[in-house]
Short mmCIF file of C-alpha atoms and ligand atoms in Angstrom, two decimals:
data_model
loop_
_atom_site.label_atom_id
_atom_site.label_comp_id
_atom_site.label_asym_id
_atom_site.label_seq_id
_atom_site.Cartn_x
_atom_site.Cartn_y
_atom_site.Cartn_z
CA MET N 1 -8.88 -20.78 6.23
CA THR N 2 -11.07 -18.66 4.07
CA ASP N 3 -13.55 -16.15 5.30
CA GLN N 4 -16.40 -18.50 4.84
CA THR N 5 -15.20 -20.28 7.86
CA THR N 6 -14.16 -17.12 9.97
CA PRO N 7 -15.04 -17.77 13.74
CA LYS N 8 -17.16 -14.96 15.11
CA ASP N 9 -14.26 -13.63 17.37
CA ARG N 10 -11.87 -13.28 14.39
CA VAL N 11 -11.60 -10.39 11.96
CA VAL N 12 -10.14 -11.03 8.51
CA ILE N 13 -7.92 -8.55 7.02
CA PHE N 14 -8.54 -7.81 3.30
CA ASP N 15 -5.69 -5.57 2.08
CA THR N 16 -6.26 -3.40 -1.03
CA THR N 17 -2.97 -1.68 -1.31
CA LEU N 18 -2.32 -3.12 -4.88
CA ARG N 19 -5.78 -1.98 -6.02
CA ASP N 20 -7.32 0.82 -3.97
CA GLY N 21 -4.03 2.06 -2.83
CA GLU N 22 -2.46 2.01 -6.34
CA GLN N 23 -5.37 4.27 -7.51
CA SER N 24 -3.73 7.13 -5.40
CA PRO N 25 -2.67 9.67 -8.15
CA GLY N 26 1.06 9.08 -8.91
CA ALA N 27 1.41 5.74 -6.65
CA THR N 28 1.62 3.29 -9.66
CA MET N 29 3.98 0.32 -8.85
CA THR N 30 6.05 -1.62 -11.36
CA HIS N 31 5.35 -5.35 -11.82
CA ALA N 32 8.27 -6.42 -9.79
CA GLU N 33 7.17 -4.13 -6.87
CA LYS N 34 3.76 -5.51 -6.97
CA LEU N 35 5.02 -9.10 -6.67
CA GLU N 36 7.22 -8.09 -3.78
CA ILE N 37 4.46 -6.24 -1.86
CA ALA N 38 2.05 -9.19 -2.23
CA GLU N 39 4.66 -11.69 -0.95
CA LEU N 40 5.18 -9.36 2.13
CA LEU N 41 1.44 -9.15 2.83
CA ASP N 42 1.06 -12.94 2.44
CA ASP N 43 3.94 -13.43 4.67
CA MET N 44 2.58 -10.98 7.35
CA GLY N 45 -0.71 -12.96 7.45
CA VAL N 46 -3.05 -10.83 5.42
CA ASP N 47 -6.08 -13.15 4.76
CA ILE N 48 -7.22 -11.59 1.62
CA ILE N 49 -5.05 -9.57 -0.91
CA GLU N 50 -6.96 -7.54 -3.71
CA ALA N 51 -4.27 -7.60 -6.03
CA GLY N 52 -5.57 -5.50 -8.79
CA PHE N 53 -8.12 -4.82 -11.52
CA PRO N 54 -7.65 -7.08 -14.25
CA ILE N 55 -9.72 -5.62 -16.98
CA ALA N 56 -7.88 -2.22 -16.47
CA SER N 57 -4.74 -3.00 -18.28
CA GLU N 58 -2.37 -5.80 -19.48
CA GLY N 59 -0.29 -4.76 -16.65
CA ASP N 60 -2.92 -5.26 -14.02
CA PHE N 61 -3.91 -8.51 -15.62
CA ARG N 62 -0.41 -9.76 -15.57
CA ALA N 63 0.23 -8.67 -12.07
CA VAL N 64 -2.92 -10.28 -10.67
CA SER N 65 -2.27 -13.69 -12.51
CA GLU N 66 1.30 -13.81 -11.35
CA ILE N 67 0.35 -12.97 -7.68
CA ALA N 68 -2.27 -15.67 -7.83
CA GLN N 69 0.41 -18.19 -9.14
CA ARG N 70 2.60 -17.22 -6.11
CA SER N 71 0.22 -16.95 -3.42
CA LYS N 72 0.84 -19.02 -0.16
CA GLN N 73 -1.81 -18.61 2.49
CA ALA N 74 -3.87 -15.52 1.17
CA VAL N 75 -7.02 -15.54 -0.74
CA ILE N 76 -6.22 -13.53 -3.92
CA CYS N 77 -8.90 -11.25 -5.10
CA GLY N 78 -9.35 -9.24 -8.35
CA LEU N 79 -11.85 -6.51 -8.84
CA ALA N 80 -14.46 -6.35 -11.76
CA ARG N 81 -17.19 -3.92 -12.66
CA ALA N 82 -20.69 -5.30 -12.83
CA GLN N 83 -20.14 -6.49 -16.54
CA LEU N 84 -19.68 -9.97 -17.91
CA PRO N 85 -16.40 -9.26 -19.72
CA ASP N 86 -14.95 -7.75 -16.60
CA ILE N 87 -15.80 -10.74 -14.39
CA ASP N 88 -14.56 -13.12 -17.09
CA ARG N 89 -11.27 -11.20 -17.31
CA CYS N 90 -10.97 -11.29 -13.42
CA TRP N 91 -11.43 -14.94 -13.41
CA GLU N 92 -8.76 -15.56 -15.97
CA ALA N 93 -6.22 -13.87 -13.57
CA VAL N 94 -7.42 -15.07 -10.09
CA LYS N 95 -8.18 -18.65 -11.18
CA HIS N 96 -4.30 -19.54 -10.70
CA ALA N 97 -4.53 -18.99 -7.01
CA GLU N 98 -5.06 -21.91 -4.39
CA ARG N 99 -7.88 -19.70 -2.96
CA PRO N 100 -9.31 -17.23 -5.63
CA ARG N 101 -12.00 -14.67 -5.14
CA ILE N 102 -13.96 -12.48 -7.40
CA HIS N 103 -14.81 -9.03 -6.21
CA THR N 104 -17.72 -7.32 -8.29
CA PHE N 105 -19.19 -4.01 -7.70
CA ILE N 106 -21.88 -1.39 -8.80
CA GLY N 107 -22.48 2.26 -7.61
CA THR N 108 -25.87 1.92 -5.94
CA SER N 109 -26.64 5.49 -4.67
CA PRO N 110 -28.78 7.73 -6.44
CA LEU N 111 -25.67 9.63 -7.76
CA HIS N 112 -24.12 6.67 -9.04
CA ARG N 113 -27.08 5.15 -10.58
CA ALA N 114 -27.52 8.16 -12.39
CA ILE N 115 -24.30 7.88 -14.49
CA PRO N 116 -25.19 4.72 -16.47
CA ASN N 117 -28.87 5.87 -16.10
CA LEU N 118 -30.22 2.79 -14.66
CA THR N 119 -33.52 2.44 -13.00
CA GLN N 120 -33.55 0.93 -9.45
CA ASP N 121 -35.15 -2.30 -11.22
CA GLU N 122 -32.66 -2.41 -14.03
CA MET N 123 -29.63 -2.07 -11.56
CA ALA N 124 -31.29 -4.79 -9.46
CA GLU N 125 -31.45 -7.16 -12.46
CA ARG N 126 -27.93 -6.29 -13.57
CA ILE N 127 -26.64 -7.22 -9.91
CA GLU N 128 -28.57 -10.53 -10.04
CA GLN N 129 -27.07 -11.40 -13.45
CA THR N 130 -23.44 -10.43 -12.68
CA VAL N 131 -23.18 -12.01 -9.20
CA THR N 132 -24.62 -15.30 -10.47
CA HIS N 133 -22.21 -15.20 -13.38
CA ALA N 134 -19.24 -14.70 -10.97
CA ARG N 135 -20.57 -17.37 -8.77
CA ASN N 136 -20.71 -19.74 -11.64
CA LEU N 137 -17.03 -19.23 -12.27
CA CYS N 138 -15.71 -19.07 -8.76
CA ASP N 139 -17.35 -20.16 -5.28
CA ASN N 140 -15.84 -17.17 -3.42
CA VAL N 141 -17.34 -14.03 -4.55
CA GLN N 142 -17.54 -10.66 -2.95
CA TRP N 143 -19.93 -8.09 -3.89
CA SER N 144 -20.02 -4.34 -3.15
CA PRO N 145 -22.61 -1.66 -3.56
CA MET N 146 -20.38 1.36 -4.13
CA ASP N 147 -21.24 4.46 -2.14
CA ALA N 148 -23.34 2.25 0.07
CA THR N 149 -23.32 4.84 2.78
CA ARG N 150 -25.36 7.24 0.59
CA THR N 151 -27.75 4.59 -0.86
CA GLU N 152 -31.33 4.87 0.29
CA TRP N 153 -31.79 2.21 3.14
CA ASP N 154 -34.71 0.38 1.35
CA TYR N 155 -32.76 0.07 -1.87
CA LEU N 156 -29.64 -0.97 -0.10
CA ARG N 157 -31.52 -3.80 1.85
CA ARG N 158 -33.10 -5.06 -1.29
CA VAL N 159 -29.69 -5.25 -3.48
CA VAL N 160 -27.76 -6.98 -0.66
CA GLU N 161 -30.68 -9.48 -0.41
CA ILE N 162 -30.35 -10.21 -4.20
CA ALA N 163 -26.68 -10.33 -4.19
CA ILE N 164 -26.81 -12.83 -1.30
CA LYS N 165 -29.31 -14.89 -3.26
CA ALA N 166 -27.37 -14.77 -6.22
CA GLY N 167 -24.48 -16.44 -4.52
CA ALA N 168 -22.17 -13.57 -2.92
CA THR N 169 -20.32 -15.05 0.02
CA THR N 170 -19.04 -11.71 1.17
CA ILE N 171 -21.05 -8.57 1.08
CA ASN N 172 -18.78 -5.39 1.45
CA ILE N 173 -20.39 -1.95 2.54
CA PRO N 174 -18.15 0.70 1.17
CA ASP N 175 -18.16 4.34 2.42
CA THR N 176 -16.84 5.40 -0.79
CA VAL N 177 -16.44 8.91 -0.12
CA GLY N 178 -15.48 8.84 3.59
CA TYR N 179 -19.05 10.25 4.57
CA THR N 180 -20.15 8.12 7.40
CA ALA N 181 -19.40 8.48 11.22
CA PRO N 182 -18.80 5.69 13.70
CA ARG N 183 -22.16 5.28 15.30
CA GLU N 184 -23.81 5.20 11.76
CA SER N 185 -21.14 2.83 10.42
CA ALA N 186 -21.88 0.36 13.27
CA ASP N 187 -25.83 0.76 13.00
CA LEU N 188 -25.80 0.08 9.22
CA ILE N 189 -24.01 -3.22 9.30
CA ARG N 190 -26.14 -4.07 12.56
CA ARG N 191 -29.34 -3.38 10.60
CA LEU N 192 -28.40 -5.31 7.36
CA ILE N 193 -27.51 -8.32 9.52
CA ALA N 194 -30.69 -8.20 11.25
CA GLU N 195 -33.00 -7.38 8.48
CA VAL N 196 -31.81 -9.08 5.22
CA PRO N 197 -32.87 -12.55 4.70
CA GLY N 198 -29.60 -14.75 4.39
CA ALA N 199 -27.37 -12.38 6.00
CA ASP N 200 -26.17 -14.66 8.57
CA GLU N 201 -24.79 -16.98 5.93
CA VAL N 202 -22.36 -14.43 4.62
CA ILE N 203 -19.55 -12.35 5.88
CA PHE N 204 -20.02 -8.52 6.08
CA ALA N 205 -17.16 -6.28 5.27
CA THR N 206 -16.27 -2.82 5.74
CA HIS N 207 -14.45 -0.50 3.33
CA CYS N 208 -13.89 2.96 4.54
CA HIS N 209 -12.19 6.14 3.08
CA ASN N 210 -10.65 8.78 5.06
CA ASP N 211 -12.17 12.05 3.76
CA LEU N 212 -13.08 13.16 7.27
CA GLY N 213 -10.26 11.57 8.99
CA MET N 214 -12.61 8.77 10.53
CA ALA N 215 -11.77 5.69 8.38
CA THR N 216 -10.14 3.63 11.11
CA ALA N 217 -12.95 4.72 13.74
CA ASN N 218 -15.63 3.91 11.21
CA ALA N 219 -14.03 0.40 10.37
CA LEU N 220 -13.73 -0.48 13.97
CA ALA N 221 -17.20 0.47 14.41
CA ALA N 222 -18.53 -1.60 11.71
CA VAL N 223 -16.95 -4.44 13.40
CA GLU N 224 -18.91 -3.59 16.55
CA GLY N 225 -21.97 -3.75 14.28
CA GLY N 226 -21.05 -7.39 13.11
CA ALA N 227 -18.60 -6.89 10.30
CA ARG N 228 -15.76 -9.60 10.15
CA GLN N 229 -13.82 -8.29 7.24
CA ILE N 230 -11.89 -5.13 7.33
CA GLU N 231 -10.78 -3.67 3.90
CA CYS N 232 -7.52 -1.57 4.36
CA THR N 233 -4.23 -0.38 2.88
CA ILE N 234 -0.70 -0.14 4.24
CA ASN N 235 -0.16 3.44 5.50
CA GLY N 236 -3.71 4.16 4.61
CA LEU N 237 -2.74 4.52 0.99
CA GLY N 238 -5.63 5.20 -1.27
CA GLU N 239 -7.80 7.73 -3.41
CA ARG N 240 -7.90 11.27 -1.92
CA ALA N 241 -7.32 11.23 1.58
CA GLY N 242 -6.72 7.38 1.42
CA ASN N 243 -8.49 4.28 3.13
CA THR N 244 -8.38 2.69 6.52
CA ALA N 245 -4.74 1.89 7.51
CA LEU N 246 -4.01 -1.60 8.01
CA GLU N 247 -1.56 -0.84 10.84
CA GLU N 248 -3.93 1.22 12.67
CA VAL N 249 -6.87 -1.36 12.82
CA VAL N 250 -4.71 -4.26 13.62
CA MET N 251 -2.82 -2.51 16.40
CA ALA N 252 -6.00 -1.09 17.83
CA LEU N 253 -7.54 -4.63 17.95
CA ARG N 254 -4.48 -5.75 19.47
CA THR N 255 -3.97 -3.00 22.05
CA ARG N 256 -7.67 -2.68 23.12
CA ASN N 257 -8.60 -6.31 22.89
CA ASP N 258 -10.36 -5.88 26.46
CA ILE N 259 -12.95 -3.74 24.59
CA MET N 260 -12.76 -5.30 21.05
CA PRO N 261 -12.17 -8.93 21.56
CA TYR N 262 -11.23 -9.75 17.86
CA GLU N 263 -8.28 -11.57 16.69
CA THR N 264 -6.27 -11.17 13.47
CA ARG N 265 -3.66 -13.44 11.84
CA ILE N 266 -1.29 -10.49 11.24
CA ASP N 267 2.27 -10.81 12.49
CA THR N 268 2.63 -7.18 13.73
CA ARG N 269 6.39 -7.33 13.72
CA LYS N 270 6.46 -7.12 9.96
CA ILE N 271 4.31 -3.75 9.92
CA MET N 272 7.23 -1.32 9.83
CA HIS N 273 9.18 -3.03 7.17
CA ILE N 274 6.11 -3.28 4.76
CA SER N 275 5.10 0.19 5.76
CA ARG N 276 8.51 1.51 4.38
CA ARG N 277 8.68 -0.63 1.25
CA VAL N 278 5.06 0.68 0.37
CA ALA N 279 6.18 4.35 1.06
CA THR N 280 9.11 3.76 -1.19
CA VAL N 281 7.46 1.96 -4.07
CA SER N 282 4.52 4.07 -4.04
CA GLY N 283 6.52 7.35 -3.61
CA PHE N 284 4.18 8.45 -0.83
CA PRO N 285 6.31 9.08 2.31
CA VAL N 286 4.82 8.46 5.65
CA GLN N 287 3.76 11.57 7.55
CA PHE N 288 5.90 11.98 10.76
CA ASN N 289 3.10 11.92 13.27
CA LYS N 290 1.28 9.04 11.55
CA ALA N 291 -0.11 6.57 14.12
CA ILE N 292 2.00 3.27 14.31
CA VAL N 293 4.48 3.90 11.55
CA GLY N 294 5.32 7.57 11.64
CA LYS N 295 8.89 8.49 12.48
CA ASN N 296 7.63 10.24 15.67
CA ALA N 297 5.21 7.45 16.77
CA PHE N 298 7.59 6.21 19.49
CA ALA N 299 9.66 9.38 19.79
CA HIS N 300 9.71 11.30 23.06
CA GLU N 301 10.91 14.94 23.20
CA SER N 302 9.72 16.51 26.44
CA GLY N 303 11.86 16.06 29.53
CA ILE N 304 8.67 14.74 31.61
CA HIS N 305 8.05 12.18 28.96
CA GLN N 306 11.77 11.09 28.65
CA ASP N 307 11.93 10.83 32.39
CA GLY N 308 8.82 8.74 32.52
CA MET N 309 10.20 6.31 29.78
CA LEU N 310 13.42 5.73 31.44
CA LYS N 311 11.51 4.78 34.63
CA ASN N 312 8.82 2.63 32.93
CA ALA N 313 8.15 2.68 29.05
CA GLU N 314 4.42 2.13 29.69
CA THR N 315 4.01 5.69 31.18
CA PHE N 316 3.88 7.01 27.61
CA GLU N 317 3.75 3.95 25.07
CA ILE N 318 0.47 2.01 24.82
CA MET N 319 2.58 -0.54 22.77
CA ARG N 320 6.05 -1.50 22.36
CA PRO N 321 8.19 -0.48 19.35
CA GLU N 322 9.27 -4.01 18.96
CA ASP N 323 5.58 -4.99 18.52
CA VAL N 324 5.58 -3.38 14.96
CA GLY N 325 9.20 -4.30 14.03
CA LEU N 326 11.20 -1.62 15.65
CA SER N 327 13.31 -3.66 17.74
CA ALA N 328 14.69 -2.26 21.13
CA THR N 329 17.59 -4.76 20.40
CA SER N 330 20.67 -5.70 22.01
CA LEU N 331 22.37 -5.83 18.62
CA VAL N 332 24.15 -2.48 18.36
CA MET N 333 25.40 -2.09 14.61
CA GLY N 334 28.62 -0.29 13.78
CA LYS N 335 31.75 -0.66 11.52
CA HIS N 336 32.94 -3.79 13.13
CA SER N 337 29.67 -5.53 12.62
CA GLY N 338 29.92 -8.44 10.07
CA ARG N 339 27.63 -10.01 7.57
CA ALA N 340 26.03 -12.43 10.15
CA ALA N 341 25.11 -9.68 12.39
CA LEU N 342 23.58 -7.72 9.62
CA ARG N 343 21.54 -10.77 8.62
CA ALA N 344 20.46 -11.13 12.28
CA LYS N 345 19.61 -7.62 12.44
CA LEU N 346 17.41 -7.72 9.32
CA LYS N 347 15.60 -10.63 10.55
CA GLU N 348 14.89 -8.85 13.91
CA LEU N 349 13.57 -6.00 11.91
CA GLY N 350 11.22 -8.39 10.04
CA VAL N 351 13.24 -8.27 6.79
CA ASP N 352 13.89 -11.42 4.60
CA VAL N 353 16.45 -10.92 1.97
CA GLY N 354 18.37 -13.22 -0.49
CA ASP N 355 21.98 -13.67 -0.40
CA ASN N 356 22.77 -11.11 -3.39
CA GLN N 357 20.65 -8.52 -1.77
CA LEU N 358 22.34 -8.97 1.45
CA LYS N 359 25.62 -8.55 -0.33
CA ASP N 360 24.52 -5.21 -1.61
CA ILE N 361 23.16 -3.96 1.62
CA PHE N 362 26.36 -5.02 3.30
CA VAL N 363 28.47 -3.06 0.95
CA ARG N 364 26.27 0.01 1.54
CA PHE N 365 26.22 -0.58 5.47
CA LYS N 366 30.01 -0.62 5.61
CA GLU N 367 30.15 2.64 3.59
CA LEU N 368 27.77 4.03 6.00
CA ALA N 369 29.21 2.74 9.27
CA ASP N 370 32.57 4.31 8.09
CA ARG N 371 30.82 7.73 7.82
CA LYS N 372 28.43 7.62 10.74
CA LYS N 373 29.04 7.05 14.42
CA GLU N 374 25.89 5.07 15.10
CA VAL N 375 23.98 3.05 12.69
CA TYR N 376 20.28 2.94 13.82
CA ASP N 377 17.47 0.49 12.88
CA GLU N 378 15.92 3.26 10.71
CA ASP N 379 19.34 3.63 8.76
CA ILE N 380 19.40 -0.07 8.11
CA LEU N 381 15.85 -0.08 7.01
CA ALA N 382 16.46 3.03 4.65
CA LEU N 383 19.63 0.89 3.19
CA VAL N 384 17.28 -2.05 2.48
CA THR N 385 14.95 0.26 0.70
CA ALA N 386 17.74 2.08 -1.33
CA THR N 387 19.28 -1.30 -2.54
CA THR N 388 15.97 -3.04 -3.80
CA GLU N 389 15.56 -1.04 -7.01
CA GLY N 390 14.14 -2.40 -10.28
CA SER N 391 15.63 -1.09 -13.71
CA ASP N 392 19.15 0.16 -13.94
CA ARG N 393 19.61 1.27 -17.39
CA LEU N 394 21.07 4.64 -15.91
CA GLN N 395 23.36 4.45 -13.24
CA LEU N 396 25.23 7.08 -11.11
CA VAL N 397 29.01 6.35 -11.37
CA ASN N 398 30.42 9.56 -9.74
CA LEU N 399 29.36 13.01 -8.59
CA SER N 400 31.22 15.78 -7.08
CA VAL N 401 29.79 19.09 -6.44
CA THR N 402 31.27 22.63 -5.62
CA CYS N 403 28.78 25.10 -3.84
CA GLY N 404 28.91 27.66 -1.39
CA THR N 405 28.55 31.57 -1.20
CA GLY N 406 30.98 32.41 -3.86
CA GLY N 407 28.94 31.92 -7.12
CA PRO N 408 26.66 29.23 -8.68
CA ALA N 409 26.86 25.70 -7.62
CA GLU N 410 28.72 23.31 -10.26
CA ALA N 411 28.05 19.53 -10.43
CA ALA N 412 30.49 17.36 -12.38
CA LEU N 413 28.61 14.00 -13.10
CA GLU N 414 29.53 10.56 -14.48
CA MET N 415 26.80 8.05 -15.35
CA GLU N 416 26.60 4.70 -17.20
CA ILE N 417 23.78 4.75 -19.79
CA ASP N 418 22.92 1.62 -21.30
CA GLY N 419 26.33 0.28 -20.51
CA ARG N 420 28.20 3.42 -21.87
CA GLU N 421 30.06 6.01 -19.72
CA ALA N 422 29.34 9.50 -20.21
CA SER N 423 30.08 12.73 -18.16
CA ALA N 424 28.99 16.32 -17.87
CA THR N 425 29.38 19.40 -15.76
CA CYS N 426 26.57 21.79 -15.26
CA GLN N 427 26.08 24.93 -13.22
CA GLY N 428 22.78 25.43 -11.26
CA ASP N 429 20.88 27.42 -8.70
CA GLY N 430 22.26 25.24 -5.77
CA PRO N 431 23.76 21.74 -5.82
CA VAL N 432 20.63 19.85 -6.44
CA ASP N 433 19.86 21.99 -9.37
CA ALA N 434 23.11 21.84 -10.84
CA THR N 435 23.09 17.85 -10.29
CA PHE N 436 19.76 17.44 -11.94
CA LYS N 437 20.81 19.60 -14.94
CA ALA N 438 23.85 17.40 -15.42
CA VAL N 439 21.59 14.44 -15.44
CA ARG N 440 19.39 15.97 -17.97
CA ALA N 441 22.60 16.71 -20.04
CA LEU N 442 23.40 13.19 -20.13
CA HIS N 443 19.86 11.84 -20.50
CA PRO N 444 17.67 14.42 -22.32
CA ASN N 445 14.08 14.04 -21.28
CA GLU N 446 10.98 16.13 -20.78
CA ALA N 447 9.77 14.74 -17.58
CA LYS N 448 8.59 17.35 -15.23
CA LEU N 449 9.55 17.44 -11.45
CA GLN N 450 6.20 17.08 -9.55
CA LEU N 451 7.75 16.52 -6.06
CA TYR N 452 11.12 16.68 -4.33
CA GLN N 453 11.25 15.81 -0.87
CA VAL N 454 14.00 15.26 1.78
CA HIS N 455 13.63 13.75 5.05
CA ALA N 456 16.40 13.18 7.89
CA VAL N 457 16.29 9.26 8.62
CA THR N 458 17.41 9.86 12.17
CA GLU N 459 18.57 12.75 14.45
CA GLY N 460 21.94 14.55 13.96
CA THR N 461 24.03 16.25 11.20
CA ASP N 462 25.55 12.92 10.24
CA ALA N 463 22.00 11.50 9.47
CA GLN N 464 21.06 9.84 6.27
CA ALA N 465 18.66 11.76 4.09
CA THR N 466 15.78 9.92 2.24
CA VAL N 467 15.07 11.69 -0.89
CA SER N 468 11.89 11.27 -3.01
CA VAL N 469 11.34 12.49 -6.49
CA ARG N 470 8.25 12.29 -8.64
CA LEU N 471 8.22 12.86 -12.37
CA GLU N 472 5.59 13.20 -14.80
CA GLU N 473 6.06 12.62 -18.53
CA SER N 474 3.02 12.40 -21.11
CA GLY N 475 0.66 11.48 -18.31
CA MET N 476 2.94 8.73 -16.73
CA ILE N 477 4.20 9.17 -13.34
CA ALA N 478 7.15 7.65 -11.70
CA THR N 479 8.83 7.98 -8.28
CA GLY N 480 12.14 7.24 -7.08
CA GLN N 481 13.77 7.24 -3.62
CA SER N 482 17.20 6.89 -2.31
CA ALA N 483 19.02 7.35 1.05
CA ASP N 484 22.42 8.66 1.81
CA THR N 485 24.48 10.78 4.40
CA ASP N 486 25.16 13.08 1.38
CA THR N 487 21.76 14.85 0.46
CA VAL N 488 23.00 15.57 -3.02
CA VAL N 489 24.02 12.09 -3.59
CA ALA N 490 20.77 10.88 -2.47
CA SER N 491 18.96 13.40 -4.69
CA ALA N 492 20.89 12.34 -7.70
CA ARG N 493 20.04 8.67 -6.90
CA ALA N 494 16.39 9.36 -6.40
CA TYR N 495 16.13 11.35 -9.71
CA ILE N 496 18.01 8.69 -11.78
CA ASN N 497 15.81 5.94 -10.02
CA ALA N 498 12.66 7.73 -11.06
CA LEU N 499 14.00 8.29 -14.58
CA ASN N 500 14.76 4.40 -14.71
CA ARG N 501 11.08 3.76 -13.78
CA LEU N 502 9.78 6.07 -16.66
CA LEU N 503 11.74 4.13 -18.97
CA VAL N 504 10.18 0.86 -17.82
CA ARG N 505 6.73 2.50 -17.87
CA ARG N 506 7.51 3.87 -21.45
CA ASP N 507 7.95 0.36 -22.67
CA LYS N 508 4.78 -0.91 -21.19
CA THR N 509 1.73 -1.08 -23.40
CA GLY N 510 -1.93 -1.12 -22.57
CA LYS N 511 -4.40 1.12 -20.97
CA ASP N 512 -3.66 2.44 -17.51
CA THR N 513 -5.68 1.76 -14.50
CA LYS N 514 -6.49 5.26 -13.92
CA GLU N 515 -8.13 5.63 -17.39
CA ILE N 516 -10.75 3.27 -16.83
CA SER N 517 -14.13 4.48 -15.50
CA TYR N 518 -15.71 2.75 -12.44
CA LYS N 519 -18.98 4.41 -13.42
CA ASP N 520 -18.77 2.88 -16.96
CA VAL N 521 -21.08 0.10 -16.10
CA SER N 522 -23.42 -0.16 -19.24
O1 KIV K 1 -14.53 2.86 -2.22
C1 KIV K 1 -15.04 2.07 -3.04
O2 KIV K 1 -16.27 2.16 -2.95
C2 KIV K 1 -14.30 0.94 -3.67
C3 KIV K 1 -15.12 -0.06 -4.44
C4 KIV K 1 -14.72 -0.30 -5.58
C5 KIV K 1 -15.37 -1.27 -3.41
O3 KIV K 1 -13.15 0.84 -3.69
ZN1 ZN K 2 -12.29 2.35 -2.14
#
């Protein structure tokens, strides 16, 4: 079903993690990661996947084309500025999909019109020409007036009408700078639907940024006003403070269906897994107190809360953890669990893995179960993350570290680099510093460490640590992540993982997405 046939009580979910989300500084994903996330989104029931910005780089073009070829149920959409070559390039990429869509946009507020120096009439003409062109190529066209919430009402109404007449099938109203508030968001959509001729022939969409922390509230208010497409990203990833979070709007609609009676197609049990994968591949860990997907979202610390939970979980939980893929399961995992139990557990957690990946996860699981009394769901999800890696030109073979109060820490490291073994011993200011120095001794590089972050996956001193490392080299950014009960080993793996990603990126040619200007419309 495409959005053109959306029943009035259904909201279609448009996920832009791979486009707007990937625009977060430092969130660039590899080609393989983009394919993986697209497949997870499609399997979860996302209606439309905005897979990238095909004119931005060869890499984006290739990713959108391949995602289009592999798509199952989802509409595959690409972004294009209001320029004919952008739209042609976008069509070349999305046309492989069973259900393609072109999304073209232009900044319509006074601030944005001033950049290409177009008058209102000139911009209106450009909109007419570009939407018509897109519609001649594809019968599913989305048009967005960027910075709509700061565009003069009369002009916004005029250009929306032009876009509809030129053939747009979805009109997206972006709050590009996260400026609007819920009542205004609802009123804007309601007024456009009431006053623009032809508005009842198209779907209105809402695209909210989170600069004032109101993105989810504004998106839901827009639905109250008549929008039937919500644009969002996993974990709310996106420029600056991010976008509306998919998991928040979907769970809000599901939990408060009594006052917001709209359905989505999302299989919510897949939310936790995809959230963790996006956190890993983007290098943006999820904050602990983030709604739905944060580590503490279902944790209860106070005695009164714990007591209430034991008597009736509904006392302090408005949804069940298993609704979002954190199963309160009967399957307790430990060192006696076999491969079949692991596969069943992964299935419960909404994770589908192939035989080879299961083999790798099983090896890591057994190692962990030997070291750790209880293996929690979170541990298993962390293992999945740690065994889903891309390039492996650099590999950790062995690491032993001496540290303590007696003197500088010393790390003895063995690595395999392009198939050859090498070793080095370095001293440093603590075990992690010594280890990173040893990696640099074996693989000299100029990459600057932008972020080093450690999170405990579960409680207790035997908990696994998830380590994130972000590196920057000549404007290229790469992040690596790993998990282990040994924080130093996890740190070494995360660092090596980030270096592997930099190597992949170095080999890539073409302009990076972030270099292209959205404002460059002339
Ligand atoms: O925030 C925004 O305005 C956008 C547009 C390109 C739709 O992302
Ligand atoms: Zn945006």
